[in-house]
Amino acid sequence: MKTYVSPNQRPDTETVVAVGSFDGVHLGHQALIAQLKARAREHRVPSVVYTFDPPTRVLTQGVEFLSTLPEKLDLLARYGVDETVAVPFTAEFAARPKEAFLDDLRTLRPRSIVVGEDFHFGRGRAGGVADLRGVTREVVALPMHQLGGDDIKSTRIRELLKEGDVEGVQRLLGRHYDAQGVVVQGDRLGRTIGWPTANIRVPEGKALPLGVFAVVAITELGPGHQRRYHGMANVGFRPTVNGTGRRFEVHLFDYEGDLYGEEVQVKFFTRLRGEQRFGSLDELKAQIARDAEGAREALRDVR
């Protein structure tokens, strides 16, 4: 998939364009992508996603994001998008009048534009679907995608993550929620109690569920070299040892080695429990053993 940071970078050819933040690339976004690809095939032109980095609400409302830009680009490529224009979303960009955004879209020469029916753009969200028809006659405005009568939207996914409901999140994404980061050195407490962990540093602002989870970790992320391990993750503030700041730590079952400096992707499968304060390290160690047993059972049929 080709990626640009400005519409002016791509070749001067016709396209079909879908526009939006695509944070998390959930089932609603996937429906948009399916429509995008269908229209692109019909017109025999490239499918292009015009998106924003960071997602608009991260800047305007201070929310956490569901996918980093590399994660989002990987997902868009996986779902078959030909090209992505990922523009830096800054306060200056947000303050532009709607006409400037329409000029961006004209640069992409769209035969068709695909958006959600509630799509707005430009300073004060002044632009809407009707304005897009000044760029191209064919504008497809899809209604909010639903599952079980509930709207599928990034806001709801963030709420579920705060509750630790990773299985609910999976239903709205159509896949397991994941986080990717670099293994850095922690305080090595896990080693002293027999449960060594990889301390994973994710980009600041990445939404993570709090608690203890059954997970699958993928290391050696280069194509054709991936290794998958079952394990358990703890995301939280480690109250038993008076921890400061949120930590994301993963214990890999049946793994021996050193992951420092490596990029690791962690997929969340099941929440085992919330974060707890224990009276002693012995109590904590006994609970971790029970967590490990629960995680192995939850992942028994996962390959």
mmCIF file of C-alpha atoms in Angstrom:
data_model
loop_
_atom_site.group_PDB
_atom_site.id
_atom_site.type_symbol
_atom_site.label_atom_id
_atom_site.label_comp_id
_atom_site.label_asym_id
_atom_site.label_seq_id
_atom_site.Cartn_x
_atom_site.Cartn_y
_atom_site.Cartn_z
ATOM 1 C CA MET A 1 0.000 0.000 0.000
ATOM 2 C CA LYS A 2 1.341 3.411 -0.951
ATOM 3 C CA THR A 3 1.243 6.074 1.735
ATOM 4 C CA TYR A 4 1.392 9.865 1.461
ATOM 5 C CA VAL A 5 1.149 12.747 3.928
ATOM 6 C CA SER A 6 -0.464 15.172 1.481
ATOM 7 C CA PRO A 7 -2.865 14.835 -1.466
ATOM 8 C CA ASN A 8 -0.320 16.738 -3.557
ATOM 9 C CA GLN A 9 2.180 13.876 -3.252
ATOM 10 C CA ARG A 10 0.240 11.273 -5.145
ATOM 11 C CA PRO A 11 0.101 10.934 -8.971
ATOM 12 C CA ASP A 12 -2.398 13.113 -10.826
ATOM 13 C CA THR A 13 -4.894 10.334 -11.544
ATOM 14 C CA GLU A 14 -8.539 9.670 -10.782
ATOM 15 C CA THR A 15 -9.429 7.832 -7.575
ATOM 16 C CA VAL A 16 -12.230 6.741 -5.302
ATOM 17 C CA VAL A 17 -11.780 8.200 -1.811
ATOM 18 C CA ALA A 18 -13.020 7.296 1.666
ATOM 19 C CA VAL A 19 -12.547 9.961 4.338
ATOM 20 C CA GLY A 20 -12.382 9.620 8.127
ATOM 21 C CA SER A 21 -10.215 9.109 11.191
ATOM 22 C CA PHE A 22 -10.440 5.295 10.940
ATOM 23 C CA ASP A 23 -9.293 5.011 14.564
ATOM 24 C CA GLY A 24 -9.196 1.307 15.377
ATOM 25 C CA VAL A 25 -10.476 0.338 11.893
ATOM 26 C CA HIS A 26 -13.561 -1.259 13.475
ATOM 27 C CA LEU A 27 -16.441 -3.030 11.714
ATOM 28 C CA GLY A 28 -18.034 0.286 10.725
ATOM 29 C CA HIS A 29 -14.807 1.401 9.102
ATOM 30 C CA GLN A 30 -14.507 -1.983 7.414
ATOM 31 C CA ALA A 31 -17.969 -1.482 5.872
ATOM 32 C CA LEU A 32 -16.750 1.869 4.531
ATOM 33 C CA ILE A 33 -13.659 0.183 3.095
ATOM 34 C CA ALA A 34 -15.769 -2.514 1.430
ATOM 35 C CA GLN A 35 -17.842 0.191 -0.274
ATOM 36 C CA LEU A 36 -14.674 2.065 -1.227
ATOM 37 C CA LYS A 37 -13.167 -0.999 -2.878
ATOM 38 C CA ALA A 38 -16.406 -1.827 -4.709
ATOM 39 C CA ARG A 39 -16.609 1.688 -6.180
ATOM 40 C CA ALA A 40 -12.914 1.626 -7.072
ATOM 41 C CA ARG A 41 -13.371 -1.649 -8.954
ATOM 42 C CA GLU A 42 -16.408 -0.227 -10.728
ATOM 43 C CA HIS A 43 -14.501 2.873 -11.882
ATOM 44 C CA ARG A 44 -11.210 0.997 -12.374
ATOM 45 C CA VAL A 45 -9.210 3.464 -10.317
ATOM 46 C CA PRO A 46 -7.184 3.182 -7.089
ATOM 47 C CA SER A 47 -8.943 3.083 -3.716
ATOM 48 C CA VAL A 48 -7.643 5.846 -1.436
ATOM 49 C CA VAL A 49 -8.258 6.420 2.270
ATOM 50 C CA TYR A 50 -7.842 10.055 3.321
ATOM 51 C CA THR A 51 -7.249 9.985 7.076
ATOM 52 C CA PHE A 52 -5.776 12.000 9.925
ATOM 53 C CA ASP A 53 -2.834 11.536 12.294
ATOM 54 C CA PRO A 54 -3.639 11.694 15.131
ATOM 55 C CA PRO A 55 -7.376 10.935 14.890
ATOM 56 C CA THR A 56 -9.386 14.157 15.125
ATOM 57 C CA ARG A 57 -10.801 13.558 18.619
ATOM 58 C CA VAL A 58 -7.350 12.937 20.065
ATOM 59 C CA LEU A 59 -6.532 16.571 19.306
ATOM 60 C CA THR A 60 -9.947 18.169 19.824
ATOM 61 C CA GLN A 61 -11.143 16.190 22.869
ATOM 62 C CA GLY A 62 -7.962 14.724 24.352
ATOM 63 C CA VAL A 63 -9.119 11.092 24.095
ATOM 64 C CA GLU A 64 -6.736 8.156 23.813
ATOM 65 C CA PHE A 65 -6.258 6.580 20.398
ATOM 66 C CA LEU A 66 -7.043 2.975 19.500
ATOM 67 C CA SER A 67 -4.407 2.599 16.813
ATOM 68 C CA THR A 68 -1.083 4.299 16.221
ATOM 69 C CA LEU A 69 -0.438 5.440 12.673
ATOM 70 C CA PRO A 70 1.714 2.357 11.863
ATOM 71 C CA GLU A 71 -1.004 0.090 13.318
ATOM 72 C CA LYS A 72 -3.685 1.875 11.290
ATOM 73 C CA LEU A 73 -1.687 1.709 8.071
ATOM 74 C CA ASP A 74 -1.061 -1.993 8.630
ATOM 75 C CA LEU A 75 -4.793 -2.600 9.095
ATOM 76 C CA LEU A 76 -5.799 -0.552 6.048
ATOM 77 C CA ALA A 77 -3.311 -2.515 3.937
ATOM 78 C CA ARG A 78 -4.615 -5.774 5.373
ATOM 79 C CA TYR A 79 -8.171 -4.822 4.378
ATOM 80 C CA GLY A 80 -7.081 -4.165 0.798
ATOM 81 C CA VAL A 81 -6.806 -0.378 0.460
ATOM 82 C CA ASP A 82 -4.532 0.674 -2.427
ATOM 83 C CA GLU A 83 -3.302 4.019 -1.077
ATOM 84 C CA THR A 84 -3.528 6.122 2.075
ATOM 85 C CA VAL A 85 -3.152 9.861 2.519
ATOM 86 C CA ALA A 86 -2.471 10.337 6.250
ATOM 87 C CA VAL A 87 -2.323 14.076 6.864
ATOM 88 C CA PRO A 88 -0.880 15.487 10.106
ATOM 89 C CA PHE A 89 -3.894 16.714 12.097
ATOM 90 C CA THR A 90 -2.779 19.854 13.908
ATOM 91 C CA ALA A 91 -4.589 22.806 15.452
ATOM 92 C CA GLU A 92 -3.764 24.760 12.289
ATOM 93 C CA PHE A 93 -5.223 22.052 10.079
ATOM 94 C CA ALA A 94 -8.375 21.848 12.217
ATOM 95 C CA ALA A 95 -8.835 25.638 11.900
ATOM 96 C CA ARG A 96 -8.854 25.605 8.110
ATOM 97 C CA PRO A 97 -12.136 26.600 6.419
ATOM 98 C CA LYS A 98 -14.152 23.854 4.795
ATOM 99 C CA GLU A 99 -13.227 25.142 1.331
ATOM 100 C CA ALA A 100 -9.548 24.272 1.943
ATOM 101 C CA PHE A 101 -10.486 20.689 2.773
ATOM 102 C CA LEU A 102 -12.668 20.469 -0.343
ATOM 103 C CA ASP A 103 -9.690 21.660 -2.396
ATOM 104 C CA ASP A 104 -7.635 18.789 -0.900
ATOM 105 C CA LEU A 105 -10.246 16.330 -2.090
ATOM 106 C CA ARG A 106 -10.360 17.890 -5.559
ATOM 107 C CA THR A 107 -6.607 17.274 -5.813
ATOM 108 C CA LEU A 108 -7.361 13.544 -5.479
ATOM 109 C CA ARG A 109 -9.729 13.727 -8.495
ATOM 110 C CA PRO A 110 -12.345 11.423 -6.942
ATOM 111 C CA ARG A 111 -14.883 9.685 -9.130
ATOM 112 C CA SER A 112 -16.660 8.823 -5.895
ATOM 113 C CA ILE A 113 -16.360 9.814 -2.216
ATOM 114 C CA VAL A 114 -17.384 7.430 0.575
ATOM 115 C CA VAL A 115 -18.038 8.726 4.112
ATOM 116 C CA GLY A 116 -20.218 8.077 7.122
ATOM 117 C CA GLU A 117 -23.508 9.966 7.065
ATOM 118 C CA ASP A 118 -22.462 12.038 10.123
ATOM 119 C CA PHE A 119 -19.183 13.191 8.535
ATOM 120 C CA HIS A 120 -18.248 16.847 9.113
ATOM 121 C CA PHE A 121 -15.076 18.764 8.368
ATOM 122 C CA GLY A 122 -13.457 22.179 8.416
ATOM 123 C CA ARG A 123 -13.377 24.900 11.059
ATOM 124 C CA GLY A 124 -16.302 24.489 13.457
ATOM 125 C CA ARG A 125 -17.300 21.294 11.612
ATOM 126 C CA ALA A 126 -18.956 23.597 9.090
ATOM 127 C CA GLY A 127 -18.727 21.175 6.163
ATOM 128 C CA GLY A 128 -20.921 18.147 5.631
ATOM 129 C CA VAL A 129 -21.994 15.522 3.136
ATOM 130 C CA ALA A 130 -23.854 18.042 0.947
ATOM 131 C CA ASP A 131 -20.638 20.023 0.428
ATOM 132 C CA LEU A 132 -18.863 16.951 -0.911
ATOM 133 C CA ARG A 133 -21.192 16.952 -3.912
ATOM 134 C CA GLY A 134 -19.373 20.058 -5.080
ATOM 135 C CA VAL A 135 -16.308 17.846 -5.547
ATOM 136 C CA THR A 136 -17.928 14.856 -7.259
ATOM 137 C CA ARG A 137 -21.471 13.884 -8.156
ATOM 138 C CA GLU A 138 -21.159 10.429 -6.621
ATOM 139 C CA VAL A 139 -21.106 10.702 -2.828
ATOM 140 C CA VAL A 140 -21.889 7.592 -0.770
ATOM 141 C CA ALA A 141 -22.916 8.388 2.814
ATOM 142 C CA LEU A 142 -23.230 5.197 4.843
ATOM 143 C CA PRO A 143 -25.426 5.034 7.954
ATOM 144 C CA MET A 144 -23.848 4.186 11.310
ATOM 145 C CA HIS A 145 -22.924 0.505 11.342
ATOM 146 C CA GLN A 146 -24.631 -1.427 14.135
ATOM 147 C CA LEU A 147 -24.159 -4.675 15.983
ATOM 148 C CA GLY A 148 -27.008 -6.026 18.093
ATOM 149 C CA GLY A 149 -28.803 -2.700 17.845
ATOM 150 C CA ASP A 150 -25.811 -0.694 19.147
ATOM 151 C CA ASP A 151 -23.811 1.776 17.084
ATOM 152 C CA ILE A 152 -20.247 0.702 16.335
ATOM 153 C CA LYS A 153 -17.987 3.655 17.035
ATOM 154 C CA SER A 154 -14.548 4.337 18.441
ATOM 155 C CA THR A 155 -16.035 6.104 21.477
ATOM 156 C CA ARG A 156 -17.842 2.925 22.519
ATOM 157 C CA ILE A 157 -14.678 0.859 22.068
ATOM 158 C CA ARG A 158 -12.784 3.225 24.384
ATOM 159 C CA GLU A 159 -15.535 2.810 26.981
ATOM 160 C CA LEU A 160 -15.293 -0.977 26.779
ATOM 161 C CA LEU A 161 -11.515 -0.828 27.139
ATOM 162 C CA LYS A 162 -11.890 1.254 30.312
ATOM 163 C CA GLU A 163 -14.134 -1.515 31.638
ATOM 164 C CA GLY A 164 -11.554 -4.131 30.648
ATOM 165 C CA ASP A 165 -14.118 -5.771 28.355
ATOM 166 C CA VAL A 166 -11.716 -6.919 25.639
ATOM 167 C CA GLU A 167 -14.192 -9.519 24.390
ATOM 168 C CA GLY A 168 -16.758 -6.772 23.823
ATOM 169 C CA VAL A 169 -14.104 -4.810 21.971
ATOM 170 C CA GLN A 170 -13.336 -7.847 19.824
ATOM 171 C CA ARG A 171 -16.969 -7.997 18.697
ATOM 172 C CA LEU A 172 -16.856 -4.379 17.503
ATOM 173 C CA LEU A 173 -13.459 -4.705 15.815
ATOM 174 C CA GLY A 174 -13.994 -8.106 14.235
ATOM 175 C CA ARG A 175 -10.571 -9.075 15.626
ATOM 176 C CA HIS A 176 -8.688 -9.033 18.917
ATOM 177 C CA TYR A 177 -7.570 -5.662 20.235
ATOM 178 C CA ASP A 178 -3.794 -5.347 20.200
ATOM 179 C CA ALA A 179 -1.004 -3.079 21.269
ATOM 180 C CA GLN A 180 2.505 -2.916 19.890
ATOM 181 C CA GLY A 181 5.600 -1.536 21.560
ATOM 182 C CA VAL A 182 9.273 -1.940 22.415
ATOM 183 C CA VAL A 183 10.471 -4.082 25.329
ATOM 184 C CA VAL A 184 12.355 -1.911 27.801
ATOM 185 C CA GLN A 185 14.034 -2.629 31.110
ATOM 186 C CA GLY A 186 11.782 -2.519 34.162
ATOM 187 C CA ASP A 187 12.546 -3.105 37.833
ATOM 188 C CA ARG A 188 12.857 -6.909 37.340
ATOM 189 C CA LEU A 189 10.523 -7.653 40.251
ATOM 190 C CA GLY A 190 8.857 -10.474 38.290
ATOM 191 C CA ARG A 191 12.135 -12.379 38.093
ATOM 192 C CA THR A 192 12.522 -12.345 41.870
ATOM 193 C CA ILE A 193 9.163 -14.092 42.374
ATOM 194 C CA GLY A 194 9.512 -16.577 39.513
ATOM 195 C CA TRP A 195 7.397 -14.772 36.913
ATOM 196 C CA PRO A 196 9.674 -12.733 34.623
ATOM 197 C CA THR A 197 7.877 -10.207 32.432
ATOM 198 C CA ALA A 198 8.595 -8.125 29.370
ATOM 199 C CA ASN A 199 7.944 -4.469 30.136
ATOM 200 C CA ILE A 200 6.420 -3.039 26.947
ATOM 201 C CA ARG A 201 6.540 0.664 26.198
ATOM 202 C CA VAL A 202 3.716 1.751 23.890
ATOM 203 C CA PRO A 203 3.328 5.257 22.442
ATOM 204 C CA GLU A 204 1.884 7.733 24.930
ATOM 205 C CA GLY A 205 -1.865 8.105 24.420
ATOM 206 C CA LYS A 206 -2.457 4.504 23.297
ATOM 207 C CA ALA A 207 -5.647 3.153 24.894
ATOM 208 C CA LEU A 208 -5.022 0.053 27.010
ATOM 209 C CA PRO A 209 -7.428 -2.001 29.136
ATOM 210 C CA LEU A 210 -6.593 -2.208 32.853
ATOM 211 C CA GLY A 211 -6.320 -5.569 34.584
ATOM 212 C CA VAL A 212 -4.870 -9.019 33.982
ATOM 213 C CA PHE A 213 -5.486 -10.709 30.636
ATOM 214 C CA ALA A 214 -4.865 -13.879 28.675
ATOM 215 C CA VAL A 215 -2.875 -12.748 25.642
ATOM 216 C CA VAL A 216 -1.001 -13.918 22.579
ATOM 217 C CA ALA A 217 2.306 -12.120 21.984
ATOM 218 C CA ILE A 218 3.968 -11.956 18.590
ATOM 219 C CA THR A 219 7.706 -11.331 18.389
ATOM 220 C CA GLU A 220 10.101 -10.943 15.471
ATOM 221 C CA LEU A 221 7.580 -8.917 13.516
ATOM 222 C CA GLY A 222 9.370 -9.107 10.182
ATOM 223 C CA PRO A 223 7.510 -10.940 7.387
ATOM 224 C CA GLY A 224 7.913 -14.684 7.529
ATOM 225 C CA HIS A 225 9.701 -14.682 10.880
ATOM 226 C CA GLN A 226 6.930 -14.210 13.434
ATOM 227 C CA ARG A 227 6.873 -16.235 16.629
ATOM 228 C CA ARG A 228 3.707 -16.512 18.691
ATOM 229 C CA TYR A 229 3.561 -17.157 22.425
ATOM 230 C CA HIS A 230 0.667 -17.615 24.792
ATOM 231 C CA GLY A 231 0.938 -15.584 27.957
ATOM 232 C CA MET A 232 -0.677 -13.215 30.390
ATOM 233 C CA ALA A 233 -0.470 -9.439 30.605
ATOM 234 C CA ASN A 234 -0.874 -7.043 33.466
ATOM 235 C CA VAL A 235 -1.800 -3.459 32.661
ATOM 236 C CA GLY A 236 -1.978 -1.136 35.619
ATOM 237 C CA PHE A 237 -0.263 0.695 38.426
ATOM 238 C CA ARG A 238 0.997 -2.249 40.560
ATOM 239 C CA PRO A 239 -0.524 -1.155 43.891
ATOM 240 C CA THR A 240 1.014 -4.070 45.808
ATOM 241 C CA VAL A 241 4.512 -2.633 45.292
ATOM 242 C CA ASN A 242 3.425 1.036 45.311
ATOM 243 C CA GLY A 243 4.037 1.389 41.601
ATOM 244 C CA THR A 244 4.001 4.778 39.918
ATOM 245 C CA GLY A 245 2.691 5.252 36.412
ATOM 246 C CA ARG A 246 0.910 2.760 34.198
ATOM 247 C CA ARG A 247 2.897 -0.355 33.283
ATOM 248 C CA PHE A 248 2.224 -2.876 30.531
ATOM 249 C CA GLU A 249 3.943 -6.147 31.416
ATOM 250 C CA VAL A 250 3.661 -9.518 29.697
ATOM 251 C CA HIS A 251 4.779 -12.957 30.876
ATOM 252 C CA LEU A 252 5.270 -15.413 28.008
ATOM 253 C CA PHE A 253 4.639 -19.083 28.727
ATOM 254 C CA ASP A 254 7.420 -21.493 27.822
ATOM 255 C CA TYR A 255 9.786 -18.731 26.736
ATOM 256 C CA GLU A 256 13.418 -18.303 27.653
ATOM 257 C CA GLY A 257 15.452 -15.454 26.318
ATOM 258 C CA ASP A 258 15.905 -11.713 26.202
ATOM 259 C CA LEU A 259 13.477 -9.432 24.358
ATOM 260 C CA TYR A 260 15.034 -6.078 25.273
ATOM 261 C CA GLY A 261 14.820 -3.663 22.368
ATOM 262 C CA GLU A 262 12.486 -5.888 20.349
ATOM 263 C CA GLU A 263 9.099 -4.833 19.018
ATOM 264 C CA VAL A 264 6.304 -7.013 20.376
ATOM 265 C CA GLN A 265 2.634 -7.115 19.425
ATOM 266 C CA VAL A 266 0.202 -8.257 22.117
ATOM 267 C CA LYS A 267 -3.335 -9.427 21.349
ATOM 268 C CA PHE A 268 -5.848 -9.330 24.216
ATOM 269 C CA PHE A 269 -8.141 -12.372 24.430
ATOM 270 C CA THR A 270 -9.803 -12.587 27.855
ATOM 271 C CA ARG A 271 -9.834 -10.535 31.043
ATOM 272 C CA LEU A 272 -8.905 -12.696 34.011
ATOM 273 C CA ARG A 273 -9.408 -10.114 36.763
ATOM 274 C CA GLY A 274 -9.038 -6.478 37.672
ATOM 275 C CA GLU A 275 -5.979 -5.038 39.329
ATOM 276 C CA GLN A 276 -5.728 -5.806 43.053
ATOM 277 C CA ARG A 277 -3.597 -4.861 46.038
ATOM 278 C CA PHE A 278 -2.184 -7.872 47.910
ATOM 279 C CA GLY A 279 -0.957 -8.000 51.469
ATOM 280 C CA SER A 280 2.398 -9.526 50.569
ATOM 281 C CA LEU A 281 4.523 -10.675 47.650
ATOM 282 C CA ASP A 282 3.675 -14.272 48.592
ATOM 283 C CA GLU A 283 -0.027 -13.536 48.123
ATOM 284 C CA LEU A 284 0.743 -11.843 44.806
ATOM 285 C CA LYS A 285 2.851 -14.800 43.681
ATOM 286 C CA ALA A 286 0.048 -17.263 44.524
ATOM 287 C CA GLN A 287 -2.466 -15.180 42.565
ATOM 288 C CA ILE A 288 -0.162 -14.958 39.555
ATOM 289 C CA ALA A 289 0.021 -18.762 39.543
ATOM 290 C CA ARG A 290 -3.777 -18.893 39.468
ATOM 291 C CA ASP A 291 -3.815 -16.269 36.701
ATOM 292 C CA ALA A 292 -1.407 -18.346 34.648
ATOM 293 C CA GLU A 293 -3.630 -21.386 34.996
ATOM 294 C CA GLY A 294 -6.651 -19.339 33.923
ATOM 295 C CA ALA A 295 -4.795 -17.873 30.956
ATOM 296 C CA ARG A 296 -3.623 -21.274 29.734
ATOM 297 C CA GLU A 297 -7.196 -22.531 29.918
ATOM 298 C CA ALA A 298 -8.583 -19.482 28.103
ATOM 299 C CA LEU A 299 -6.031 -19.942 25.316
ATOM 300 C CA ARG A 300 -6.244 -23.715 25.130
ATOM 301 C CA ASP A 301 -7.787 -23.766 21.644
ATOM 302 C CA VAL A 302 -5.879 -20.745 20.304
ATOM 303 C CA ARG A 303 -3.131 -21.427 17.812
#
